[in-house]
Coordinates of C-alpha atoms and ligand atoms in Angstrom, one line a residue:
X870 CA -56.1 -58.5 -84.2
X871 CA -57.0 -61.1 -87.2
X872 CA -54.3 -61.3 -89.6
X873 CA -57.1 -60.0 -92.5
X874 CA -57.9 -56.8 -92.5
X875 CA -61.6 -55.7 -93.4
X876 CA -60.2 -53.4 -96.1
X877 CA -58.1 -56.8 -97.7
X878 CA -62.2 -58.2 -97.8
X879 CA -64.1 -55.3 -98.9
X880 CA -61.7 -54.5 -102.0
X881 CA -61.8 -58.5 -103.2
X882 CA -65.7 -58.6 -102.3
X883 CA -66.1 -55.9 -104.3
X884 CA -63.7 -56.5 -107.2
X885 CA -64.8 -60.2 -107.5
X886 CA -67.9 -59.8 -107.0
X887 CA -69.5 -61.1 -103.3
X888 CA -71.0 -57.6 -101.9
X889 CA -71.6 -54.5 -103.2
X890 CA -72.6 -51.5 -101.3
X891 CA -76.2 -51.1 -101.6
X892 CA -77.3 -48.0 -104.1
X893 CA -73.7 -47.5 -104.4
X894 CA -74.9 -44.9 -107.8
X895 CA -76.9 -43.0 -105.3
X896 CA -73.9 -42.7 -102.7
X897 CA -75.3 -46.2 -101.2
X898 CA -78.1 -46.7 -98.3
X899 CA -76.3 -47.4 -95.4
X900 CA -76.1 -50.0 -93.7
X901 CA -77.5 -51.9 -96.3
X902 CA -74.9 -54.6 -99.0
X903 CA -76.4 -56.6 -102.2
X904 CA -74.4 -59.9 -102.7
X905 CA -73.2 -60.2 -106.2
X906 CA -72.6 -63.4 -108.7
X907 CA -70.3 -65.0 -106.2
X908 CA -71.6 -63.9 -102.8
X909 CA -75.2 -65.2 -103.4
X910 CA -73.6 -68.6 -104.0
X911 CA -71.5 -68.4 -100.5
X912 CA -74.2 -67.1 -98.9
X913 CA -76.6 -70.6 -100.0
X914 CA -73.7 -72.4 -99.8
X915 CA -73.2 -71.2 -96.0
X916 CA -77.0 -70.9 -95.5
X917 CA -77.5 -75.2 -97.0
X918 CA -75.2 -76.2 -94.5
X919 CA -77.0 -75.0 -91.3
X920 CA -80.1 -76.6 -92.8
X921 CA -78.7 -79.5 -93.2
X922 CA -77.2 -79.8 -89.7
X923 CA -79.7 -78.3 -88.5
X924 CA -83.0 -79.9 -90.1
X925 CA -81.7 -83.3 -92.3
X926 CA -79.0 -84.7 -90.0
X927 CA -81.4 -84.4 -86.9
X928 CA -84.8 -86.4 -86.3
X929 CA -86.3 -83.9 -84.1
X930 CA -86.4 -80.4 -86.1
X931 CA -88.9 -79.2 -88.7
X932 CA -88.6 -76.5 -91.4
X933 CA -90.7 -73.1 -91.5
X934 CA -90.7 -70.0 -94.0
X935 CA -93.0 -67.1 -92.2
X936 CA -93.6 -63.6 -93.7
X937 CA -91.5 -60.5 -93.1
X938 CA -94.4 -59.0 -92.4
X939 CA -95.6 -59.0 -88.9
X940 CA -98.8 -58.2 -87.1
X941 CA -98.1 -55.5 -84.6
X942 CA -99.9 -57.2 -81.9
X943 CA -97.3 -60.3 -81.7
X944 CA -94.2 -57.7 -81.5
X945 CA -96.5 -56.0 -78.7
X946 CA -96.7 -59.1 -76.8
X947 CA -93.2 -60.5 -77.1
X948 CA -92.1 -57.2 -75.4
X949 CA -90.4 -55.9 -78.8
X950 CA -92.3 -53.0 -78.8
X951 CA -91.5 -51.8 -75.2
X952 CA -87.9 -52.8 -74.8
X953 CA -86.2 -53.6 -78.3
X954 CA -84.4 -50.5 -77.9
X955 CA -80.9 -49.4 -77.9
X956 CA -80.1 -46.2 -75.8
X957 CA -78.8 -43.8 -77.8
X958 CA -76.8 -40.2 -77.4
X959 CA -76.2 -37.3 -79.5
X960 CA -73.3 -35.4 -79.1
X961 CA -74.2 -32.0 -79.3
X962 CA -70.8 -30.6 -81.1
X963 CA -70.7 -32.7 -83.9
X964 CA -74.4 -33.9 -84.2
X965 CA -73.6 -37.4 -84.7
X966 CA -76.2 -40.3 -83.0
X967 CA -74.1 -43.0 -81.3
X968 CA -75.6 -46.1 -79.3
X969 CA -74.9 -45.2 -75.5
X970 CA -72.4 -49.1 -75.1
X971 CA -70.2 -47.4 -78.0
X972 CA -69.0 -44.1 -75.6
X973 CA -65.8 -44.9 -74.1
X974 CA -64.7 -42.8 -71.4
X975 CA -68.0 -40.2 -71.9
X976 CA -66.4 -39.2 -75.5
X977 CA -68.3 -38.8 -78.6
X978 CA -66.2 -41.2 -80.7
X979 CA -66.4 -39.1 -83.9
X980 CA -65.1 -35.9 -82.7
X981 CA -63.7 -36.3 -79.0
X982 CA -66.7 -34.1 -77.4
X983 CA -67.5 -34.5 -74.0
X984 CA -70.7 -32.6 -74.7
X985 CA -73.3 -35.5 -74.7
X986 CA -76.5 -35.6 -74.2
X987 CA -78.5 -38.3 -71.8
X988 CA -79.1 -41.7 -73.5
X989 CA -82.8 -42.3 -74.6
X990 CA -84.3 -45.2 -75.5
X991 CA -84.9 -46.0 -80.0
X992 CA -86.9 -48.4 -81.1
X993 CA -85.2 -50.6 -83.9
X994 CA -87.8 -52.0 -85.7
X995 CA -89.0 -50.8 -89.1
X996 CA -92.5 -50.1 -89.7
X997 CA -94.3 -49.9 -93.0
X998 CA -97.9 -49.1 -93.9
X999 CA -100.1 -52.0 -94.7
X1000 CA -103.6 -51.3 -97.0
X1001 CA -103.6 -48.1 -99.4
X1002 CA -104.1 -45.9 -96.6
X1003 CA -102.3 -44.0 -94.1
X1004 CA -103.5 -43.1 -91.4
X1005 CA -101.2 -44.2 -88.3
X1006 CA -103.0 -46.9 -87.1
X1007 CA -102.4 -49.8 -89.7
X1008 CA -99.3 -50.3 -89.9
X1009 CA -97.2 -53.9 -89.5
X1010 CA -93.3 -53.6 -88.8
X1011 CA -90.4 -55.8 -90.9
X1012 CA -89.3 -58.6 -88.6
X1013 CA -86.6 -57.4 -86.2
X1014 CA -86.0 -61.4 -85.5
X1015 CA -87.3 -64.3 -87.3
X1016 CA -88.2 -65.9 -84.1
X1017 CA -91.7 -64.9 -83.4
X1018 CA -93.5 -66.3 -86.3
X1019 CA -92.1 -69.7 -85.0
X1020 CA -93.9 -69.4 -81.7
X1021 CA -97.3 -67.4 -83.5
X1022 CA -96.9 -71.2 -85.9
X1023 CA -96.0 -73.3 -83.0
X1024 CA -99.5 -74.5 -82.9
X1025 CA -99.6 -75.3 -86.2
X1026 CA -96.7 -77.4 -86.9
X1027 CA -97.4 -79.4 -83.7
X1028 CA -100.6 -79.9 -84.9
X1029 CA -99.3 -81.1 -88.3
X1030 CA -96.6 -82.9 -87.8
X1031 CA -97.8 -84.8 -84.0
X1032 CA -94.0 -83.2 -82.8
X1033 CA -93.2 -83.6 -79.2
X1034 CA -91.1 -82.3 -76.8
X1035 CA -88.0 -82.2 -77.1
X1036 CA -88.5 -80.7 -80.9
X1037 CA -87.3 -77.4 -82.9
X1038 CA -88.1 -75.5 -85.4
X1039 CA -85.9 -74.1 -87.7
X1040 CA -86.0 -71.0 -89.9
X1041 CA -83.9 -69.0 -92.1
X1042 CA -84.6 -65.4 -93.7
X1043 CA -84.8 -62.0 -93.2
X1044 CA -84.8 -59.5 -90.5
X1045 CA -84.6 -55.7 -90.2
X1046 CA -83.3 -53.8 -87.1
X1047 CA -82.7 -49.8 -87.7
X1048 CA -79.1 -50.0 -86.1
X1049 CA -78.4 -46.6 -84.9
X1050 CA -74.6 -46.9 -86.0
X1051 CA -74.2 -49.7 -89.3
X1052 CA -70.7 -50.3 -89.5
X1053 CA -68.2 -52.8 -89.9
X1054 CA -68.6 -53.5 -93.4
X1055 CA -71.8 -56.8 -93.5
X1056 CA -71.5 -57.0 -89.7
X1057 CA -73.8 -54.3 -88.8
X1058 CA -76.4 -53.5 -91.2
X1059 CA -80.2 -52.9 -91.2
X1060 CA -81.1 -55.3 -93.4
X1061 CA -79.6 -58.9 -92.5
X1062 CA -80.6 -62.3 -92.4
X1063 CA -80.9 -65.0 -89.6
X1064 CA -80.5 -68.7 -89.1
X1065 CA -82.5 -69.4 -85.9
X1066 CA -83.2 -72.1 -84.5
X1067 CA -86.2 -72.4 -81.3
X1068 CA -85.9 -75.7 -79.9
X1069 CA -88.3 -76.9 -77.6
X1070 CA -87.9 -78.6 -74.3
X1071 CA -89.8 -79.6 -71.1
X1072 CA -88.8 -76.7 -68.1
X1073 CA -86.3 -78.1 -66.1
X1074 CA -84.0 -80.2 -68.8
X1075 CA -84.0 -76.5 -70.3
X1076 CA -80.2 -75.9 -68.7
X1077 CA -78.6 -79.2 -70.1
X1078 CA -80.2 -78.3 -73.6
X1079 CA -78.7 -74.7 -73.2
X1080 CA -75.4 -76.5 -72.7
X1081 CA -75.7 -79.0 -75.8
X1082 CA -76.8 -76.4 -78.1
X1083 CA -73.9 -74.5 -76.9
X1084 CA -71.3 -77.3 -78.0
X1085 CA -72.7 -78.2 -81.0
X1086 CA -73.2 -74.7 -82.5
X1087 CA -69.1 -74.6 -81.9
X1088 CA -68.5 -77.6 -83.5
X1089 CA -70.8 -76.8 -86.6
X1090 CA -68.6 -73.5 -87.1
X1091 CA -65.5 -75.3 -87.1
X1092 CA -66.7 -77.2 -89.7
X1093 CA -67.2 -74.4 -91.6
X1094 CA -63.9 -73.3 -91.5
X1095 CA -63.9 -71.0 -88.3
X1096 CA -60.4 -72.3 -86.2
X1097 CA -61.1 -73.0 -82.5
X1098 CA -58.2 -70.3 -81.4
X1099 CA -60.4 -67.5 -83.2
X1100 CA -63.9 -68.6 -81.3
X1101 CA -64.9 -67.3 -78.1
X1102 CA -67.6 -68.5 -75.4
X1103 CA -68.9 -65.2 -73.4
X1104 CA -71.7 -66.0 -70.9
X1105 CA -73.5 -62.9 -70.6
X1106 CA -73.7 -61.1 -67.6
X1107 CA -77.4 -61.1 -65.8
X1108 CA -77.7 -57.1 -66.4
X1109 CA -76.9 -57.1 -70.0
X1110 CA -79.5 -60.1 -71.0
X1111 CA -82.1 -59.1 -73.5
X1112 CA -85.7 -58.8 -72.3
X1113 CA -86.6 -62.9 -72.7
X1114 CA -83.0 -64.2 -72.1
X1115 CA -83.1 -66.4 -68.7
X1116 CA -78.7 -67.2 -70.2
X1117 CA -77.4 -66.2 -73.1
X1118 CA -73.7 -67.4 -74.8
X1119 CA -72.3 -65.2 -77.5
X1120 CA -70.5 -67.4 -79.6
X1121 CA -67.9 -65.0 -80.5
X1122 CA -65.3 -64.7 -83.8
X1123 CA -62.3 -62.7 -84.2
X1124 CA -63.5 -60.1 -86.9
X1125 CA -60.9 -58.7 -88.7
X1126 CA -62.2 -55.0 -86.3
X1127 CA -62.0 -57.4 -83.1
X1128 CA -63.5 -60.2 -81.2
X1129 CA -67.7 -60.0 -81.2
X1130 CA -70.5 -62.0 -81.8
X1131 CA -71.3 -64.3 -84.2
X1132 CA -73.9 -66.3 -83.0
X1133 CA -76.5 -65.7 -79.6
X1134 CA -77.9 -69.0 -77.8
X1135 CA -80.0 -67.6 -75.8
X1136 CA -82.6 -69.6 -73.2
X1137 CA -85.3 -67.9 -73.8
X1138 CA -87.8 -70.0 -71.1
X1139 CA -91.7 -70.0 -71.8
X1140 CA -91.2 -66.4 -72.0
X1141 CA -92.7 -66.2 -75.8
X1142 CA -95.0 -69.0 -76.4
X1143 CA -96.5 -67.9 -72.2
X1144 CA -96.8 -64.3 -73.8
X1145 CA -98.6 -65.2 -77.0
X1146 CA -100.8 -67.7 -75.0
X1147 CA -104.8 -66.6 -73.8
X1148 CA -105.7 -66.1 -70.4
X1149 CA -103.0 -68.6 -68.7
X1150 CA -104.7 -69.0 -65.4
X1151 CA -107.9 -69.7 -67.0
X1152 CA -106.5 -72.2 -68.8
X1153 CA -104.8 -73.8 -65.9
X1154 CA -100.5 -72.9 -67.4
X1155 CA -98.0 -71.6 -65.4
X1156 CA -95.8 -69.6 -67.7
X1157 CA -94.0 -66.9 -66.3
X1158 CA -95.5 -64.4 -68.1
X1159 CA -98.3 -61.5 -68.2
X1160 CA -102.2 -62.4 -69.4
X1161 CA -102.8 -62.0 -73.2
X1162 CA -106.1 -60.4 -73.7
X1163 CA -105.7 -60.5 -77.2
X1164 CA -104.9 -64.0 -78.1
X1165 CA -106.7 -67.0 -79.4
X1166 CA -104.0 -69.5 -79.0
X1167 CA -102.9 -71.8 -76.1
X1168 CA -100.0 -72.5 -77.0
X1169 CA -98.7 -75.4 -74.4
X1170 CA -98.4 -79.3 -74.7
X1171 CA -100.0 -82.1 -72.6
X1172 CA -97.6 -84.0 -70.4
X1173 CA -99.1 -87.3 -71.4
X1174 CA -97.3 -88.8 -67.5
X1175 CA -98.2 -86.1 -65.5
X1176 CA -101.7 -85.9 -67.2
X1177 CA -101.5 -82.1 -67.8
X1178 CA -100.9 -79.4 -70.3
X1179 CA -97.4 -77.2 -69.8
X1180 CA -95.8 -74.1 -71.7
X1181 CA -92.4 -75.3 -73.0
X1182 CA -89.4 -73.9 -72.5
X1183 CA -87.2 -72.8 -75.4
X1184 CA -83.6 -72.8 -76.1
X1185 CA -82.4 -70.5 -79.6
X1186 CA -79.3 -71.1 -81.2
X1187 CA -79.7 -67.8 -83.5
X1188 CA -76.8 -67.1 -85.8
X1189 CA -76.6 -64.2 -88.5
X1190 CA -75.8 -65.3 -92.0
X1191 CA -74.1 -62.0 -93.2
X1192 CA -71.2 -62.4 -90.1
X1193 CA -71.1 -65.7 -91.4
X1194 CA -70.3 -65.0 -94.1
X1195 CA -67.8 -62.2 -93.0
X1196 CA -66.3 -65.2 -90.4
X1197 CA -65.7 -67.6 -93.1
X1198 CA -64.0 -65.0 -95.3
X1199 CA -62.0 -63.6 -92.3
X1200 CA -61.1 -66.9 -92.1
X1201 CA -59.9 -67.9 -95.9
X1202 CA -58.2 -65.0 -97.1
X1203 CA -54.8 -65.6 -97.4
X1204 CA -52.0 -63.8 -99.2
X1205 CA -48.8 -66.1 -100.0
X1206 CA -45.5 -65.3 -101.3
X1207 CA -44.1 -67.2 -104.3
X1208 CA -40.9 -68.1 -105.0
X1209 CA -40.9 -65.7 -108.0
X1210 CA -41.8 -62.9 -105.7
X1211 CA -45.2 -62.7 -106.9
X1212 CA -48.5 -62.5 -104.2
X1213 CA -50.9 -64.8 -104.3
X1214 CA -54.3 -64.2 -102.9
X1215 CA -56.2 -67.2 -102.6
X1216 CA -59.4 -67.4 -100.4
X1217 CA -58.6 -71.2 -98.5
X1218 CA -63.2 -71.9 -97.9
X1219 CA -63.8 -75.2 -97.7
X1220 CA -65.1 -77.1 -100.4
X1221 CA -68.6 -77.2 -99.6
X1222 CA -68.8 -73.4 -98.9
X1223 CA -67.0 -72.3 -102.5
X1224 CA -69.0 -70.7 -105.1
X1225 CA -67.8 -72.1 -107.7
X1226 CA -66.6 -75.4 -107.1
X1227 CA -64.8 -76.4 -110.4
X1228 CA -63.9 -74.5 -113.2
X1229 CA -63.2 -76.0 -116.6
X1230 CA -60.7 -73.5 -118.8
X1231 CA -60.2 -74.0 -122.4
X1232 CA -56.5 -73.9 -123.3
X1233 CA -57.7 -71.3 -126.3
X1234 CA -60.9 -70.2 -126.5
X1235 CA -60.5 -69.3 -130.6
X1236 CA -60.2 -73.6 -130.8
X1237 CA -63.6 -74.9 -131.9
X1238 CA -62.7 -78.4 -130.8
X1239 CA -61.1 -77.2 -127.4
X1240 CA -64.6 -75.3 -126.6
X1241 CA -66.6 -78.4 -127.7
X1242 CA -64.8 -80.7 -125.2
X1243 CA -64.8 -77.7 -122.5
X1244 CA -68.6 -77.7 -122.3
X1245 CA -69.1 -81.3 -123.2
X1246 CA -66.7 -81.9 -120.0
X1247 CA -69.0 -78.8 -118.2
X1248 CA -71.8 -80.6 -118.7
X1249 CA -70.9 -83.9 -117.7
X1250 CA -69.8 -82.5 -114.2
X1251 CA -72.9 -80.7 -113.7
X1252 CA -74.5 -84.1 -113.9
X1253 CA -72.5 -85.0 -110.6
X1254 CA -74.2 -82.9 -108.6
X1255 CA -71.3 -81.4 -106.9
X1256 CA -72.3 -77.5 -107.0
X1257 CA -71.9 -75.2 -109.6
X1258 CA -69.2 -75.7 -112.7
X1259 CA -68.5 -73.2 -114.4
X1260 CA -66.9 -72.6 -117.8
X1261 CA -63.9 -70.1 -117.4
X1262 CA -62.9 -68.6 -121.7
X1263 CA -62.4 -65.4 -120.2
X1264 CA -58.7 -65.2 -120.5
X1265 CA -55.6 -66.7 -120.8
X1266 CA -54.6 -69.4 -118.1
X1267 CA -52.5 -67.8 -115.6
X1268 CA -55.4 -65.2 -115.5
X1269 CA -58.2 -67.5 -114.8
X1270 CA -55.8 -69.4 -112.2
X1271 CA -55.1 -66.2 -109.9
X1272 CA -59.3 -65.6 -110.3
X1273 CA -59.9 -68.6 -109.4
X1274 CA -57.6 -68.4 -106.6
X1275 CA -58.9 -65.5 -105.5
X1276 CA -62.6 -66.8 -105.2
X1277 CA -61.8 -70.0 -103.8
X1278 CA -62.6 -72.5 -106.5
X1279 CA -61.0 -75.8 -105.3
X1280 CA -60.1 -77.1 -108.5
X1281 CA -59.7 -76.2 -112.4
X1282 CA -60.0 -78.7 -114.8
X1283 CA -57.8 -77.5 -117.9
X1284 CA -58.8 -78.9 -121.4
X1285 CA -55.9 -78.8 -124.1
X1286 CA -54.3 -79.9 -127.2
X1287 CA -53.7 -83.2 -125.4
X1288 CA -57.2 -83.4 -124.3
X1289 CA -58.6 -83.2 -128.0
X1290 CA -55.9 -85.2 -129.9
X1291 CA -54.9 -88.4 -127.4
X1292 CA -56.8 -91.1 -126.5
X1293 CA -57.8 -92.0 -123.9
X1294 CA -58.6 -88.0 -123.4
X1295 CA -57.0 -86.7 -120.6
X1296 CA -57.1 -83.2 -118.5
X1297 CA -55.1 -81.6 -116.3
X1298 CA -56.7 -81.0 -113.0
X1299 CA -55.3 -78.3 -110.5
X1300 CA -55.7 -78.1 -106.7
X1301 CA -56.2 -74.6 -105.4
X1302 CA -54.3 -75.2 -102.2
X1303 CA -51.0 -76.8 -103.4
X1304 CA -51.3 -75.5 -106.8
X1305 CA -50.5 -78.7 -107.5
X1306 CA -51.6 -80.6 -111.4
X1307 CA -51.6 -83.9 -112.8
X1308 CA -53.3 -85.5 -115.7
X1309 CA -56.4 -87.4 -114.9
X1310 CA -58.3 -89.6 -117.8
X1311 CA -61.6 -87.6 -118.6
X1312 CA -63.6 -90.9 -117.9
X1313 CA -62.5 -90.9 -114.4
X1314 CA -63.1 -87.3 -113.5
X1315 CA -66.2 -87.4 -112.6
X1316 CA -66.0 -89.8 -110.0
X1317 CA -63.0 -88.4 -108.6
X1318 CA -64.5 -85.0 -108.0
X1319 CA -67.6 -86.6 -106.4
X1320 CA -65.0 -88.4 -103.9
X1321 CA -63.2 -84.8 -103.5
X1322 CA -66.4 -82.9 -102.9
X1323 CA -68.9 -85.2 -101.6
X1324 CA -66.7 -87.3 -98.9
Ligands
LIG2563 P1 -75.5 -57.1 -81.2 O1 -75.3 -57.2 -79.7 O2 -74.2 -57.3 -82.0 O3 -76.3 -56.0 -81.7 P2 -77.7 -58.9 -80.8 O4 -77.3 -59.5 -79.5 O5 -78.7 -57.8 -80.8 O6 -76.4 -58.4 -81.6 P3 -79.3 -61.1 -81.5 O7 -80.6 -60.4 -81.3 O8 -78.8 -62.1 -80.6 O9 -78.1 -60.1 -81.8 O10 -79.4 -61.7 -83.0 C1 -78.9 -63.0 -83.3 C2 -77.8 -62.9 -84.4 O11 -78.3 -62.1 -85.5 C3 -76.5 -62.2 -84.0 O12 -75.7 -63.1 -83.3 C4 -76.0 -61.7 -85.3 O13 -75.2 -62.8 -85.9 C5 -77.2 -61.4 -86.1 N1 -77.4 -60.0 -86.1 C6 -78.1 -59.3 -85.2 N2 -78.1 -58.0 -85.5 C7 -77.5 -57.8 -86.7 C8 -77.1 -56.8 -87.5 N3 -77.5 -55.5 -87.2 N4 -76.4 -57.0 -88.6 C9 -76.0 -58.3 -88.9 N5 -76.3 -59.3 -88.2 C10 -77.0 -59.1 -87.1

């Protein structure tokens, strides 16, 4: 098991302030967390990261943001609304609803009862009512994956930005699956949000994509904090593939409740962009895929060699941000003994994924001059460009250390007596790590932080 344990995380999310329970003065919607002052910033921090590996660093990905809301037709041709089901039991003592892959040994797993009945199939996706009136038939559902709109837009960007193959598309945002059982804390939930990426290649170089995907998604979690020795590959086996999955790997994490996935890359052939496609023998393609009778779109590219037009294949790297952020916490939290007895908690994220990246503290907060030279100091750093500075009067200085130790700030810049009465005005700057301080000239602060957090 992970040396954190999810309780350690859900009492210092919630008493810091990076998730709360959703509704929490109703009793809370399950399956369902708000990220407070300090989560939203981990969150962007964690989410500003993938885009920029994903979309700056690269020369052959473009952005979208697509609705939430999604015609029912394109989650009735990707196969969604047939088959994005999870079987699911009831045990008949208890009345609890269980997903049919959580029995162990044919007992219910909140009361021991053998007394289950058959799995039947539950669709996941949410649907809402679209228009003023109800009346069953116009309805759209909540994304259960952001994927789809990328392929309904694939046309479009192609169009607009003259792409070709090989190309992706990235996209981050919401999506909404009614899990049968939420659990684990952010892991599970009904409401999370998605980092996906459908990258699109020419059928037959799909497998060697697949396998570069594969390696870079690893590497890009490692820099994010994740250590190789807690990351698992698991090549899924052909029977357990979802409905448009040619290969899957799981990239898997060691979750403080055990070893499960963090990230799907999934090869997901011309499955989607074939499904969504008009007529495909008419129009001369050769996706493997049924005849949309419903479509407009043709959504293939010409081979400009072999002088014909072909449905590309696709290869997903599609990672959940809210087990992301649960990985990278996992991950950070640390609880140190020092040599006064004392416990220190201190959350070891690196820099670029702390909320708060500096915080300047004012020796005394009732010293007009002190506060003057805190926010002029503030200030100055913001200018950098480094992330968020934050002024920290809230308490006395051991206080706002442990705080800042506890959210992962990577350094506090302390303004005293010295600060306001020597020249040249010094601070004293302290690293969250080695809790280590010296005195740095205020006129060279700046550039030193940019150094520490923009190397
Ligand atoms: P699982 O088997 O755990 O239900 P999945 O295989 O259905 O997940 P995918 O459809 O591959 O998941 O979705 C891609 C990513 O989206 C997952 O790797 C995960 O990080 C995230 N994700 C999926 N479902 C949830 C959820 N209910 N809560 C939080 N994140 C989720």
């Amino acid at each position: 098991m992970a040396a954190t344990s999810m309780d350690q995380l859900v009492s210092l999310c919630k008493r810091r302030g990076f998730i709360f329970q959703n509704a929490d003065i109703y009793g809370g919607l399950q399956g369902v967390y708000d990220y407070g002052p300090l989560g939203i910033e981990l969150k962007n921090n964690l989410k500003a990261a993938w885009w920029r590996s994903m979309v700056y660093e690269r020369d052959d990905v473009e952005g979208l943001d697509a609705a939430i809301l999604t015609h029912r037709k394109v989650l009735q041709y990707s196969g969604h609304e047939a088959t994005f089901t999870d079987p699911l039991c009831d045990c008949k003592k208890c009345k609890a609803r269980m997903r049919a892959d959580h029995i162990k040994d044919g007992k219910c797993p909140n009361c021991g009862s053998t007394d289950l009945t058959e799995p039947r199939p539950f669709n996941l996706m949410f649907k809402t009512t679209v228009g003023p009136i109800e009346d069953g038939t116009n309805y759209a559902y909540l994304r259960p994956e952001t994927a789809q709109a990328i392929f309904t837009q694939f046309k479009n960007v192609v169009d607009s930005t003259s792409r070709k193959v090989p190309f992706g598309i990235a996209q981050i945002g919401k999506s909404f699956r009614n899990e049968i059982t939420p659990r684990n804390f952010v892991f599970r939930v009904r409401e999370f949000e998605q980092m996906e990426l459908e990258f699109f290649v020419k059928p037959g170089t799909d497998e060697e994509w697949h396998e570069k995907w594969k390696e870079a998604r690893v590497k890009w979690w490692e820099e994010q904090g994740l250590k190789p020795e807690n990351i698992h590959i698991h090549k899924i086996a052909k029977e357990d593939l979802a409905h448009y999955s040619k290969a899957t790997y799981d990239i898997e994490f060691q979750f403080p409740h055990g070893v499960e996935e963090l990230e799907g890359i999934a090869n997901r052939t011309d499955y989607d962009l074939g499904n969504h496609t008009r007529y495909q023998n008419e129009l001369g393609l050769t996706a493997h895929v049924h005849e949309n009778k419903d479509s407009e779109a043709k959504l293939a590219v010409f081979d400009d060699q072999e002088k014909k037009w072909f449905v590309p294949f696709v290869i997903e790297p599609s990672a959940g941000v809210d087990r992301g952020v649960l990985a990278v916490l996992t991950e950070a939290y640390t609880e140190e003994t020092l040599p006064n007895g004392e416990t220190r908690i201190v959350l070891k994220l690196k820099k670029h994924l702390a909320p708060v990246k500096v915080a300047v503290i004012p020796l005394k907060r009732n010293n007009p001059d002190i506060m003057q030279k805190a926010h002029e100091i503030k200030n100055m750093l913001l200018k950098t460009g480094i992330g968020r500075v934050m002024l920290e009067d809230s308490g006395n200085i051991g206080k706002a250390y442990r705080r800042h130790d506890e959210i992962g700030t990577p350094i506090c810049v302390t303004v005293d007596f010295e600060t306001i009465e020597k020249q040249p005005a010094t601070v004293t700057i302290r690293d969250r790590d080695t809790m280590a301080q010296e005195r740095i000239a205020v006129d060279e602060l700046a550039d030193y932080l940019k150094k520490q957090f923009m190397a």
